[in-house]
Coordinates of C-alpha atoms and ligand atoms in Angstrom, one line a residue:
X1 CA 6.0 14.0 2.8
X2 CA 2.5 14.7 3.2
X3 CA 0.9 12.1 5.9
X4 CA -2.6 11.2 5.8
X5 CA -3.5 9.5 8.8
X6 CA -6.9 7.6 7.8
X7 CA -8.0 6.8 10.9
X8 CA -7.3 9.8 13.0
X9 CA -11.4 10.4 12.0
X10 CA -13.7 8.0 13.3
X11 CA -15.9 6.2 10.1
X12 CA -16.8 2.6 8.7
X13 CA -12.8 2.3 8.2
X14 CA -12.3 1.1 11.6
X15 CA -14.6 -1.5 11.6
X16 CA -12.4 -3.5 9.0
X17 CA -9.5 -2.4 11.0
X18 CA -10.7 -3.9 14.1
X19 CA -11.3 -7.1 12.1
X20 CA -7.7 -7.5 10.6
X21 CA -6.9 -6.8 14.2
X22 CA -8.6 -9.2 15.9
X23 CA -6.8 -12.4 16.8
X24 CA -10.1 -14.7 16.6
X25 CA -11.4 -12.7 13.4
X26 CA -8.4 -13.0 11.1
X27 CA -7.8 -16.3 11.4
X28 CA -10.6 -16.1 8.9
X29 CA -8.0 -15.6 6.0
X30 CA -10.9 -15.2 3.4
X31 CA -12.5 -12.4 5.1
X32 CA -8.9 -11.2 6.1
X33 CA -8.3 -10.3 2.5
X34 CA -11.5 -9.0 1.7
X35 CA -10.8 -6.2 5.0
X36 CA -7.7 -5.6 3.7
X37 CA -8.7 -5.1 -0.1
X38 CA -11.8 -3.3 1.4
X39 CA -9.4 -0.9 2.8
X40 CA -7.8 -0.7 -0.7
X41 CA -10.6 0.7 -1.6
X42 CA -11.4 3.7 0.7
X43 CA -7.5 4.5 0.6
X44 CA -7.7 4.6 -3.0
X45 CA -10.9 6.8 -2.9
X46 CA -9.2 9.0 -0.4
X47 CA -6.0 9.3 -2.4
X48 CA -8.3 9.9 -5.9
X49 CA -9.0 13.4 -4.4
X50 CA -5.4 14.5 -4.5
X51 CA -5.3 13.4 -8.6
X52 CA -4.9 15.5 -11.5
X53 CA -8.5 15.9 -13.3
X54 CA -9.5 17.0 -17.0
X55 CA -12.9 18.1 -18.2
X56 CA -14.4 15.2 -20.5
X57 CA -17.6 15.5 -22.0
X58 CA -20.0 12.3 -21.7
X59 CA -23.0 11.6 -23.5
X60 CA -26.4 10.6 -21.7
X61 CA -29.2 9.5 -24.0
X62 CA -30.9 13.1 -22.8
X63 CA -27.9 15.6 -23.2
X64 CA -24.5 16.3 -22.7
X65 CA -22.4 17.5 -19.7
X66 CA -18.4 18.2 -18.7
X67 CA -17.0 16.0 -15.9
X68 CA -13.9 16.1 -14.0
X69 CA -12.0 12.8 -15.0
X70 CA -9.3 11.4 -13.5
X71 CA -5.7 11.4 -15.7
X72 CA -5.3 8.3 -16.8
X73 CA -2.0 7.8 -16.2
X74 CA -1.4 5.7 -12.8
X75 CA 1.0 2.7 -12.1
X76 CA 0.0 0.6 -9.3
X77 CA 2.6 -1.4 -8.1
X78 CA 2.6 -4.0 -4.9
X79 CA 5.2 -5.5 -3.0
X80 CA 4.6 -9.6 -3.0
X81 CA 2.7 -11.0 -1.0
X82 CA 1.2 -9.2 1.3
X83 CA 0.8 -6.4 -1.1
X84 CA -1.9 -8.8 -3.4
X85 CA -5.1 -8.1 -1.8
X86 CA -4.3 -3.9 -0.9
X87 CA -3.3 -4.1 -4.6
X88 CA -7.0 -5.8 -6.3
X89 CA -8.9 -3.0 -4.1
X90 CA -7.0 -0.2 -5.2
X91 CA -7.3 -1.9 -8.8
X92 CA -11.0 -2.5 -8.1
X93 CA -11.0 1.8 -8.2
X94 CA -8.8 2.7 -10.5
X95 CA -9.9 0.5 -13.7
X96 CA -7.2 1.5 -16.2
X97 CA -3.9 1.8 -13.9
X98 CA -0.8 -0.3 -15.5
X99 CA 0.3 -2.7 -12.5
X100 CA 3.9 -3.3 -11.5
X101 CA 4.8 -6.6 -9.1
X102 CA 8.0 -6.5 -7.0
X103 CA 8.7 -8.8 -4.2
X104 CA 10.7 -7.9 -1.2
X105 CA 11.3 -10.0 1.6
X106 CA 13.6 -10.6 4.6
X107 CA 16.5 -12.4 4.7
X108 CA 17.0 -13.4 8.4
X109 CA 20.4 -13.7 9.7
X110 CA 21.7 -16.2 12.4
X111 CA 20.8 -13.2 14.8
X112 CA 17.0 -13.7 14.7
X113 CA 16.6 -9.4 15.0
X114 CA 18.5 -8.6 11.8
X115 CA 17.3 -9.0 8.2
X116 CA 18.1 -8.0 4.9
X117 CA 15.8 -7.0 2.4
X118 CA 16.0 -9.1 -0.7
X119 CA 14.1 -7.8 -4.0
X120 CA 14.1 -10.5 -6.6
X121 CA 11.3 -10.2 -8.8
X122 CA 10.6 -7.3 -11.0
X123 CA 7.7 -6.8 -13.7
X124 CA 7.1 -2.5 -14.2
X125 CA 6.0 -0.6 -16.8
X126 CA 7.6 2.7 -18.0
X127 CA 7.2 5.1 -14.8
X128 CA 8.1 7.9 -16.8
X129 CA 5.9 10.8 -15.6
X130 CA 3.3 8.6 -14.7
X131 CA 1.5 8.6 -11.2
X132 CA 3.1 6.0 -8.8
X133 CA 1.2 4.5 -6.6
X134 CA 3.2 2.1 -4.4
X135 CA 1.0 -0.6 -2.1
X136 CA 2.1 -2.6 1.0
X137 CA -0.2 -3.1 3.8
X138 CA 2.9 -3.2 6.2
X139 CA 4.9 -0.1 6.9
X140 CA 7.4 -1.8 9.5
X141 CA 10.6 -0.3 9.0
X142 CA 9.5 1.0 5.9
X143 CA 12.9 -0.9 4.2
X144 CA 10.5 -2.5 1.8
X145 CA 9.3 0.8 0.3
X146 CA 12.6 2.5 0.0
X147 CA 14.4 -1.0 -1.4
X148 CA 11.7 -1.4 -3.8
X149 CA 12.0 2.3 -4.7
X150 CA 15.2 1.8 -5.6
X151 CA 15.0 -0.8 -7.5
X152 CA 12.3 0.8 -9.4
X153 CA 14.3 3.8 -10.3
X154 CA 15.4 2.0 -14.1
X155 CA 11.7 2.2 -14.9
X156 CA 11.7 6.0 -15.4
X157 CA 10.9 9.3 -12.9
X158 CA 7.2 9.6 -11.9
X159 CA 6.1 12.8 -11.4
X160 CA 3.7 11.8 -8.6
X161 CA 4.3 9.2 -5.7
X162 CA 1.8 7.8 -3.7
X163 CA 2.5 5.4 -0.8
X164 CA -0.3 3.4 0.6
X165 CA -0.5 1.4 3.4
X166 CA -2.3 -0.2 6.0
X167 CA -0.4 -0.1 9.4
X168 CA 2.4 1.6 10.3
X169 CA 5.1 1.9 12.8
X170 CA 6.0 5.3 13.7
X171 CA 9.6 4.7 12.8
X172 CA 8.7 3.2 9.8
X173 CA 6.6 6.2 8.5
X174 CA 9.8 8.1 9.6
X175 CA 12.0 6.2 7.4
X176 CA 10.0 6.9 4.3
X177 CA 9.3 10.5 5.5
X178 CA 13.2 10.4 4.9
X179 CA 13.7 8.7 2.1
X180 CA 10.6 9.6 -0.6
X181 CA 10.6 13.3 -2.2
X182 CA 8.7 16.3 0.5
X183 CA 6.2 15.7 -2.4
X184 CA 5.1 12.3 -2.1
X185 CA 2.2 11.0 -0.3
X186 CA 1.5 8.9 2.4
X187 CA -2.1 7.3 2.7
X188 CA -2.1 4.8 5.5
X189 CA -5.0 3.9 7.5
X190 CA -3.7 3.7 10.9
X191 CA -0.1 4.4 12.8
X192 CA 1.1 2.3 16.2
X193 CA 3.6 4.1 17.9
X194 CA 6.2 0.6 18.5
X195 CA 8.3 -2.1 16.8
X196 CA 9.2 -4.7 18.5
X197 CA 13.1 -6.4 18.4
X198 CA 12.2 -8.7 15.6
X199 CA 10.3 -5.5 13.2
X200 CA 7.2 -6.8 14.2
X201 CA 4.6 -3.4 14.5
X202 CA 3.0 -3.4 18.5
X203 CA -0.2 -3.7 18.4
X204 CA -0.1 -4.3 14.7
X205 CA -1.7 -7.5 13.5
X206 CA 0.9 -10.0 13.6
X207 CA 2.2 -11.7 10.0
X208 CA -0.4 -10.2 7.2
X209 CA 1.6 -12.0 4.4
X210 CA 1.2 -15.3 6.5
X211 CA -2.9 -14.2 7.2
X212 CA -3.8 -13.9 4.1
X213 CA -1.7 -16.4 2.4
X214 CA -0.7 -19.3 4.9
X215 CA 2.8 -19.3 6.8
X216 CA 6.1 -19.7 4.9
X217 CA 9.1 -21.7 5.3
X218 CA 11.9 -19.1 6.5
X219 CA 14.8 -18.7 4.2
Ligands
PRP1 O1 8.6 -2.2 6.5 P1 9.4 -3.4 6.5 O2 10.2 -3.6 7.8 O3 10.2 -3.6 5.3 O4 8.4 -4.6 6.6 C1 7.2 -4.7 5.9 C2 7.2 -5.8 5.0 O5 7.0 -7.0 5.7 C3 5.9 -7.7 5.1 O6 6.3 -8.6 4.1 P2 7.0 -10.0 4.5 O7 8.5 -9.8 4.5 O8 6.4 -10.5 5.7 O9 6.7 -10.9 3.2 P3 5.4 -11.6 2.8 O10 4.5 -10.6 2.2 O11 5.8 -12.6 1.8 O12 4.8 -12.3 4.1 C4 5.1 -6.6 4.5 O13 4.2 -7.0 3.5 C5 6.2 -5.7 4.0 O14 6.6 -6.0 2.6
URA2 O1 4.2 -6.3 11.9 C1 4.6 -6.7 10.7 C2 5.8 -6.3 10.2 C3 6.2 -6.8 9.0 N1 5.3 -7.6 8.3 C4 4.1 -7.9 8.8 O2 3.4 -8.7 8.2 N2 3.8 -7.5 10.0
MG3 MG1 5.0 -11.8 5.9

């Protein structure tokens, strides 16, 4: 898998990384989506430069000229709920992607420190040789990505993944590392190095479903 570490070079990325962060600041949950879908956005810019191109001419009042123009063949597809917000920024970049909607969540056990993942819902277009890009701003254990990734295999073979993300735990990028194709891509913004007992990424940012959303009930 090829890993690209956002963060690992200083810019204007941090700043809205700092923000999610921040215990007083994201309590804000407006501005907490707006970070996140603001990181959306420079991921998805940062992944457009690994995209297939074709020369298209376009048509200015003066002239004419060739530009390289994206393929437009993408599927963005987020994992409910956390995934909204990542989702509408990469969507705010690329104009013409199909969009796919899964949800996975945990399923806590009596033991508080085990889950299952549950997928239930499932609305994906063809995937057949399209480019995948899969969006969850949580890379815990990374179960979520591979269970969803299974249960997207029905919709057809892509013949690009992307993964996006916005933290990670190093275990978590591990898992995927392990499970997705040496030829998928990982674009995550930054990587903590723990995971606490109950998956819960150290320093991380605590619940980001729960931020940006409100808390839930647990099932
Ligand atoms: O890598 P994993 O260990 O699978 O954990 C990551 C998952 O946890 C979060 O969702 P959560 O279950 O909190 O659901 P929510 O979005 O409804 O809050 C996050 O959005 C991922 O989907
Ligand atoms: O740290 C974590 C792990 C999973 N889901 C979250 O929202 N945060
Ligand atoms: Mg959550």
């Amino acid at each position: 898998m090829h890993i690209h570490h956002l963060s690992e070079t200083p810019s204007i990325l941090n700043t809205f990384l700092a923000e999610i962060r921040d215990e007083v600041i994201q309590k804000d949950s407006m501005r907490f989506r707006r970070n996140i879908e603001r990181i959306g956005e420079i991921l998805g810019y940062e992944l457009s430069k690994s995209l297939q191109y074709n020369s298209e001419k376009i048509t200015t009042p003066l002239d004419s000229l060739q530009l390289q123009l994206h393929q437009k063949d993408i599927v963005l597809c987020s994992i409910l709920r956390a995934g909204v917000p990542l989702h509408n920024g990469l969507l705010n970049y690329f104009d013409t992607a199909e969009n796919a909607f899964t949800s996975a969540y945990r399923q806590h056990k009596e033991n508080p420190e085990s889950f299952d993942i549950v997928v239930e819902y499932l609305a994906c277009p063809s995937l057949e040789n399209k480019t995948l890009i899969l969006a969850d701003p949580m890379l815990a254990t990374g179960q979520s990505m591979v269970a969803t990734f299974e249960a997207l295999k029905p919709f057809g073979t892509p013949k690009e993944i992307h993964l996006v993300s916005v933290i990670g735990a190093q275990k978590g990028v591990d898992f995927v590392s392990e499970n997705f194709g040496s030829n998928c891509h990982l674009w995550i913004a930054a990587i903590d190095q723990e995971l606490n007992s109950k998956g819960y990424i150290i320093p991380g940012l605590g619940d980001a479903g729960d931020l940006a959303f409100g808390e839930k009930l647990q099932q």
